[in-house]
Coordinates of C-alpha atoms in Angstrom, one line a residue:
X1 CA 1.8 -13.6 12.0
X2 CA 2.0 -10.6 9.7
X3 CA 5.1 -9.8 11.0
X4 CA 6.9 -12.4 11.2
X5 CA 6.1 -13.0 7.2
X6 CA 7.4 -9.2 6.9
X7 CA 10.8 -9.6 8.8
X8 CA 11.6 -13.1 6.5
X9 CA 10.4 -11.3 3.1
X10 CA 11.2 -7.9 3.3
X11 CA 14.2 -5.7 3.8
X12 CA 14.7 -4.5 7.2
X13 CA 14.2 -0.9 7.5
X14 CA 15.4 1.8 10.0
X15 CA 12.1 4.3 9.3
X16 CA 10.4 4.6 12.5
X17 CA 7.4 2.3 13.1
X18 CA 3.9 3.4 13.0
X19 CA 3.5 1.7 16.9
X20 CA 6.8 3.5 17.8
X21 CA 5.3 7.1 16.5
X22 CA 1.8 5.8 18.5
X23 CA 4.5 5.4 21.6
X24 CA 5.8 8.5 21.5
X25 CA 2.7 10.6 20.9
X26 CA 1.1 8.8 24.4
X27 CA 4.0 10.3 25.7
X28 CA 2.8 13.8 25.0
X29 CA 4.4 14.2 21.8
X30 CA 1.3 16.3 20.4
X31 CA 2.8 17.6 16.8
X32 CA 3.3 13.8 15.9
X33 CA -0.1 13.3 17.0
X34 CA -1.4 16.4 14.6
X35 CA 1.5 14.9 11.9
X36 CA -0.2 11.3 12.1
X37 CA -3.6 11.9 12.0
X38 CA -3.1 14.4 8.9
X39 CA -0.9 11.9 7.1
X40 CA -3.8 8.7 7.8
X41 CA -7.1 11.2 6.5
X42 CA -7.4 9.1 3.7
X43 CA -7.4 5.7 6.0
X44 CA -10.3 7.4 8.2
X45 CA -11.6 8.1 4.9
X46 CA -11.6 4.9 3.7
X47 CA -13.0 3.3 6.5
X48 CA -16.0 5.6 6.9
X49 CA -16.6 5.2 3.4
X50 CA -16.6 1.3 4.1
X51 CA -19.6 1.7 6.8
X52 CA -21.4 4.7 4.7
X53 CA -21.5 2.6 2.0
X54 CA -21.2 6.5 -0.2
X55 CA -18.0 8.5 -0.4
X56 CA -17.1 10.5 2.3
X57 CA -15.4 14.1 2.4
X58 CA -13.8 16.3 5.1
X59 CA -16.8 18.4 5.6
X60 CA -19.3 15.3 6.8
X61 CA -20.0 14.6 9.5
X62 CA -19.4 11.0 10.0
X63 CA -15.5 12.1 8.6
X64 CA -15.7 14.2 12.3
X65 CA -16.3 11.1 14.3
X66 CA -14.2 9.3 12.5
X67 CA -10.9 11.7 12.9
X68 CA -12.0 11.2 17.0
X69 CA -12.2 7.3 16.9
X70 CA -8.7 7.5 15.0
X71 CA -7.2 9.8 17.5
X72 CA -8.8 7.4 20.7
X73 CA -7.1 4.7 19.1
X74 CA -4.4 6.3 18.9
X75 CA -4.6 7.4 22.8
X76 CA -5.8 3.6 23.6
X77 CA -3.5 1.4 21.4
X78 CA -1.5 -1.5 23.0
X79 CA 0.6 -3.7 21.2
X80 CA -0.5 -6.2 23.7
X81 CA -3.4 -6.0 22.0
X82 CA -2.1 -8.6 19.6
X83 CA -3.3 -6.5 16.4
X84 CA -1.3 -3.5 14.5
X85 CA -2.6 -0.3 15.0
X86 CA -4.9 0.1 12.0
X87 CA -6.4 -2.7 12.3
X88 CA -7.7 -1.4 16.2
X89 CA -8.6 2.2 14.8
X90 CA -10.4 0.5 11.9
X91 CA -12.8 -1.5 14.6
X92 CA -13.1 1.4 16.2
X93 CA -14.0 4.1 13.8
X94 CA -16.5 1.6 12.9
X95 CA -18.2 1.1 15.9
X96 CA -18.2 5.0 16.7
X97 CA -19.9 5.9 13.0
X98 CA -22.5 3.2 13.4
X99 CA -23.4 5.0 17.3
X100 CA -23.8 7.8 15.2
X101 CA -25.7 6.5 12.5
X102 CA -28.2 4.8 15.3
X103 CA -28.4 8.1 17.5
X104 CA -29.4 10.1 14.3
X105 CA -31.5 7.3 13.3
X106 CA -33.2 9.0 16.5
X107 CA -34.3 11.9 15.2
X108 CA -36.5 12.3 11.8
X109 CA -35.2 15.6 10.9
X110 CA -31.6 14.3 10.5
X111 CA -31.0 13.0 7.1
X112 CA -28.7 10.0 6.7
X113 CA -28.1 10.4 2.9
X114 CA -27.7 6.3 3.1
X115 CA -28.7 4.7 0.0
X116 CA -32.3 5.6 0.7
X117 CA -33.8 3.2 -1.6
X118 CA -32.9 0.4 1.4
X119 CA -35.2 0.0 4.0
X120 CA -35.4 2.3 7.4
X121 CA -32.5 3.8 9.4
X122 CA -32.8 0.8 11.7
X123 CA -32.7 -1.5 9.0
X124 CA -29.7 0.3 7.1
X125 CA -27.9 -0.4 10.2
X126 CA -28.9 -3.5 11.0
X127 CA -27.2 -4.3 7.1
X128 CA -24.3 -2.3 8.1
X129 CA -23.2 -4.2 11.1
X130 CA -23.5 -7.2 9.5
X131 CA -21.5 -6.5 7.0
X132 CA -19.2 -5.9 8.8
X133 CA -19.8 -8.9 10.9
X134 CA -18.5 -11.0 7.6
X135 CA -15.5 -8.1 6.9
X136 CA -14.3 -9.2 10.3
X137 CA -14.9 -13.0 10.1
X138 CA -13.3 -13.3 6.7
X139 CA -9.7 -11.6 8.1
X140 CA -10.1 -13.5 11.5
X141 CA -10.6 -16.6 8.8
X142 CA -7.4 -15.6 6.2
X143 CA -5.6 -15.0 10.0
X144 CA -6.3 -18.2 11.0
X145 CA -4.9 -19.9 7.8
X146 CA -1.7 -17.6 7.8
X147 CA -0.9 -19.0 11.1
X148 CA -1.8 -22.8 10.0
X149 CA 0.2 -22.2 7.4
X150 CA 2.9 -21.1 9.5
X151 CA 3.3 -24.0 11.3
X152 CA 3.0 -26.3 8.5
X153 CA 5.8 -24.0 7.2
X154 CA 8.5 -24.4 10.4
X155 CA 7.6 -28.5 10.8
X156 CA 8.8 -28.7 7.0
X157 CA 11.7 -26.4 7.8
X158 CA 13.0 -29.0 10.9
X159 CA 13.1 -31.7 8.2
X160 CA 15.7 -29.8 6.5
X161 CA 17.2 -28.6 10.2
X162 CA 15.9 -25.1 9.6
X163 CA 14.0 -22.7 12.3
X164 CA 12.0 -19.7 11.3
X165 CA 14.4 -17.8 13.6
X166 CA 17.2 -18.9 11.9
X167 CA 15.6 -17.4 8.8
X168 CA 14.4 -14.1 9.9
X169 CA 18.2 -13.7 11.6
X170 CA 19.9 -15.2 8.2
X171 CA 17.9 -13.9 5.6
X172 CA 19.7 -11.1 3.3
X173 CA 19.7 -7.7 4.2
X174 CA 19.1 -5.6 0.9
X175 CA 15.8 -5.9 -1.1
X176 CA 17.9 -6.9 -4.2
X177 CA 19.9 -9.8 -2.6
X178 CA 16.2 -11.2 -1.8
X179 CA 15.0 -10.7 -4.6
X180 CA 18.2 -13.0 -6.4
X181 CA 18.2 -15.4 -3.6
X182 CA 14.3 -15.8 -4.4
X183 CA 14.7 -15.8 -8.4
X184 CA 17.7 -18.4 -7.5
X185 CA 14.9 -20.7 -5.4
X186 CA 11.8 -20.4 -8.3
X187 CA 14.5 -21.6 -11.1
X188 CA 15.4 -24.4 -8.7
X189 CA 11.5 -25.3 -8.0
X190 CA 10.8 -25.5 -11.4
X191 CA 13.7 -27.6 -11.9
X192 CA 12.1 -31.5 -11.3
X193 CA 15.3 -33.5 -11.3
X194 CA 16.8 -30.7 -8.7
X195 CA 14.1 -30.0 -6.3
X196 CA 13.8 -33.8 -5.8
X197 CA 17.7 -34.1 -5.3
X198 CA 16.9 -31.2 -2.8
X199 CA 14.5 -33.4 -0.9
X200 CA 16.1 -36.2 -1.2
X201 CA 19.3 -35.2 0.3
X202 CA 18.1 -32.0 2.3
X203 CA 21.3 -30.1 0.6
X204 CA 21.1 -26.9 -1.8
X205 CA 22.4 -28.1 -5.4
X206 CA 25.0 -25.2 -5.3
X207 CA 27.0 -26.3 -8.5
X208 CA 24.4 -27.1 -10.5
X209 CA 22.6 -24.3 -9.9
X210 CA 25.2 -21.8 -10.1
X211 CA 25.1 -22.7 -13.6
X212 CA 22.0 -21.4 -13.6
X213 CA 21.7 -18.0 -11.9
X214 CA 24.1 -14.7 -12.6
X215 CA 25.2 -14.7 -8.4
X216 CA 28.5 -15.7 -7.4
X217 CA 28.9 -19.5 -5.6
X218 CA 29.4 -17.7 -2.6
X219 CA 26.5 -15.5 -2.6
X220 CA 24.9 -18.8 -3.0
X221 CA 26.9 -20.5 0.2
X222 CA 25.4 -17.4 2.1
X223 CA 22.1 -17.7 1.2
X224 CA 21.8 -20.8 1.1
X225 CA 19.4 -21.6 4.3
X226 CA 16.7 -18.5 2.5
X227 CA 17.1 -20.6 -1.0
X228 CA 16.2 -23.4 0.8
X229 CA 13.3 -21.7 2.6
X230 CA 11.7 -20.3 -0.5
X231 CA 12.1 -23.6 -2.3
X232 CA 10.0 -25.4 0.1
X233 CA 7.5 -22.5 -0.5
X234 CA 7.4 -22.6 -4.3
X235 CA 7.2 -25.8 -4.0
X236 CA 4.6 -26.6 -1.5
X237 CA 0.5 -25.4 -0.8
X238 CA 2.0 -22.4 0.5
X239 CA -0.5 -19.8 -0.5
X240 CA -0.1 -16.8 1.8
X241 CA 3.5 -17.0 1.4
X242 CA 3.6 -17.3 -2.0
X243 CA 1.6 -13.7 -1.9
X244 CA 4.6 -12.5 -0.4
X245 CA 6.7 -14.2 -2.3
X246 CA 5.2 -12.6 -5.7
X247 CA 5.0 -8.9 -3.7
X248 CA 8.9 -9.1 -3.7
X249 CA 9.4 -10.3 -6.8
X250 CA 7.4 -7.5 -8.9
X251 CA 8.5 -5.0 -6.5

């Protein structure tokens, strides 16, 4: 669902994909490999950090398991998978620091330097998982309303004989033409007497709202469709879109 909200808001680019790059190193491309783990330390990072609850440097050695759980997923990543990379190496590097954390738990001469004012090892982990438990709930729960919303969004786009394909396939090329197209559909959203003329006769306004905008009436004949799109968005209880919709805008 992520992507198909990037290919309608965003500019399409020509830099190759993080999957393609994950591709290309299974096919024995090693210095890639070398190339994209350096270039996502702060990601592993991050993510250790996350289940460590302290900040994390190159030299611990939870950071160590966590450059190996990044470079499995790497090895083990399928888009078939239906999830990005990141978001597989992110599970992952999870679950292989909180093995650790339970096999050190093991031994009382291992310090865990966890926040030792919480409990026992087993009890620091049993917090841990949990936590992230609700982490993964709460973005299976936001992608579970993205793709609601989705399909909210393409039934109100057949009213107006629209498809999302037609969108994604339509919608202008350069980040600046978006960006206009978009500023053109927030001043027509705003506009009472116009966005009810819109919805009334399921046809963009294009003289009165060339009055309105600094593009040409024929940029706005060959926008049109996108105008129309981001109308019904600004206009409706579109809330992940309208995320995306703000991302371009300030941009």
């Amino acid at each position: 669902m992520r992507v198909m909200l990037s290919l309608l808001f965003l500019a399409k680019k020509k830099k190759q994909t993080l999957e393609e790059s994950v591709h290309l190193i299974q096919q024995g491309d090693k210095k890639l490999n070398d190339d994209l783990i350096e270039a996502y330390k702060p990601f592993i990072a991050k993510t250790v950090s996350v289940v460590c609850k302290r900040y994390i440097v190159h030299s611990d050695d939870e950071f160590s398991i966590g450059l190996i759980a990044f470079n499995e997923a790497i090895q083990k990543y399928s888009p078939e998978r239906g999830s990005s990379l990141l978001s597989f190496a992110e599970v992952l590097i999870k679950r292989r620091v909180i093995d650790y954390i339970r096999q050190q738990a093991k031994n009382p001469t291992v310090s865990l330097e966890l926040q030792p004012d919480i409990g026992d090892s087993d009890s620091r982990v049993s917090i841990i998982e949990n936590e992230i438990s609700l982490d993964d709930y709460r973005k299976k729960t936001d992608e579970e309303r993205r793709r609601e919303e989705i399909f909210r969004f393409q039934a109100h786009l057949r009213d107006f004989e629209l498809s999302f394909h037609d969108l994604v396939e339509q919608a202008p090329k350069h980040a600046d033409a978006r960006k206009n197209a978009i500023q053109a559909a927030k001043l027509l959203a705003e506009d009472k007497e116009l966005r009810e003329s819109l919805f009334e006769k399921k046809r963009l306004p294009i003289k009165q709202l060339e009055e309105m905008v600094h593009v040409s009436r024929k940029t706005l004949e060959r926008n049109r469709r996108y105008i129309i799109a981001m109308t019904l968005i600004l206009s409706g209880d579109y809330v992940y879109m309208k995320d995306y919709i703000k991302g371009v805008l300030e941009s």
